[in-house]
Amino acid sequence: MNIVDKVVDNIKIIIKGKDDTLYEILKGVIAGGHILIEDVPGVGKTSIAEALSKSFDVKYSRMQFTPDLLPTDILGVSI
């Protein structure tokens, strides 16, 4: 069993039925790229991101985008 399968098995404890999505996300992680997870509300996008961060032992934070969001809100400094 390789490391990718171990990570997927670990995440499958929390996320059910998203194996293809998990492998696609891990391809992006291994390639060192950015990952955008798009889907309808309520299908587990945030849960996948949280589970991945726990599997890799990295910091996870979530940004809720709203119409009044400013660059200062994201960067913490005025532009």
CSV table of C-alpha atoms in Angstrom, one decimal:
chain,number,residue,atom,x,y,z
A,1,MET,CA,0.0,0.0,0.0
A,2,ASN,CA,1.5,3.4,-1.0
A,3,ILE,CA,1.3,6.7,0.8
A,4,VAL,CA,-1.6,7.9,-1.4
A,5,ASP,CA,-3.7,4.9,-0.6
A,6,LYS,CA,-3.0,5.3,3.1
A,7,VAL,CA,-4.1,9.0,3.0
A,8,VAL,CA,-7.3,8.1,1.1
A,9,ASP,CA,-8.1,5.3,3.5
A,10,ASN,CA,-7.6,7.7,6.4
A,11,ILE,CA,-9.9,10.3,4.9
A,12,LYS,CA,-12.5,7.6,3.9
A,13,ILE,CA,-13.1,7.1,7.6
A,14,ILE,CA,-14.8,10.6,7.6
A,15,ILE,CA,-15.8,11.1,3.9
A,16,LYS,CA,-17.8,8.4,2.2
A,17,GLY,CA,-18.2,7.9,-1.6
A,18,LYS,CA,-15.7,10.5,-2.8
A,19,ASP,CA,-12.7,8.3,-3.7
A,20,ASP,CA,-12.3,9.7,-7.2
A,21,THR,CA,-12.4,13.3,-5.8
A,22,LEU,CA,-9.8,12.4,-3.2
A,23,TYR,CA,-7.4,10.9,-5.7
A,24,GLU,CA,-7.8,14.0,-8.0
A,25,ILE,CA,-7.1,16.3,-5.0
A,26,LEU,CA,-4.0,14.3,-4.1
A,27,LYS,CA,-2.7,14.5,-7.7
A,28,GLY,CA,-2.8,18.3,-7.3
A,29,VAL,CA,-1.1,18.1,-3.9
A,30,ILE,CA,1.7,15.8,-5.2
A,31,ALA,CA,2.2,18.0,-8.2
A,32,GLY,CA,2.6,21.0,-6.0
A,33,GLY,CA,-0.3,22.9,-7.5
A,34,HIS,CA,-3.4,24.7,-6.3
A,35,ILE,CA,-6.7,22.9,-5.8
A,36,LEU,CA,-10.1,24.4,-6.3
A,37,ILE,CA,-13.0,22.2,-5.0
A,38,GLU,CA,-16.3,23.3,-6.6
A,39,ASP,CA,-19.7,21.6,-6.1
A,40,VAL,CA,-23.2,22.3,-4.9
A,41,PRO,CA,-23.7,23.2,-1.2
A,42,GLY,CA,-23.8,20.4,1.3
A,43,VAL,CA,-21.7,17.7,-0.4
A,44,GLY,CA,-18.6,17.8,1.9
A,45,LYS,CA,-16.1,20.2,0.3
A,46,THR,CA,-15.2,21.7,3.7
A,47,SER,CA,-15.1,18.3,5.3
A,48,ILE,CA,-12.7,17.0,2.6
A,49,ALA,CA,-10.4,20.0,3.2
A,50,GLU,CA,-10.5,19.6,7.0
A,51,ALA,CA,-9.7,15.8,6.7
A,52,LEU,CA,-6.9,16.5,4.3
A,53,SER,CA,-5.3,19.0,6.6
A,54,LYS,CA,-5.5,16.6,9.5
A,55,SER,CA,-4.0,13.8,7.4
A,56,PHE,CA,-1.1,16.0,6.4
A,57,ASP,CA,-0.9,17.6,9.9
A,58,VAL,CA,-1.0,21.2,8.4
A,59,LYS,CA,-3.0,24.3,9.4
A,60,TYR,CA,-6.5,24.6,8.0
A,61,SER,CA,-8.4,27.9,7.8
A,62,ARG,CA,-11.6,28.7,5.9
A,63,MET,CA,-12.5,32.0,4.3
A,64,GLN,CA,-16.2,32.7,3.6
A,65,PHE,CA,-16.4,34.9,0.5
A,66,THR,CA,-19.2,37.5,0.6
A,67,PRO,CA,-20.0,40.4,-1.7
A,68,ASP,CA,-18.5,42.9,0.7
A,69,LEU,CA,-15.1,41.0,1.2
A,70,LEU,CA,-12.1,43.3,0.8
A,71,PRO,CA,-8.5,42.5,0.1
A,72,THR,CA,-7.7,43.8,3.6
A,73,ASP,CA,-9.9,41.0,5.0
A,74,ILE,CA,-7.7,38.4,3.3
A,75,LEU,CA,-4.3,39.9,3.5
A,76,GLY,CA,-4.6,41.7,6.8
A,77,VAL,CA,-3.1,45.0,5.4
A,78,SER,CA,-4.4,47.8,3.3
A,79,ILE,CA,-3.5,47.9,-0.3
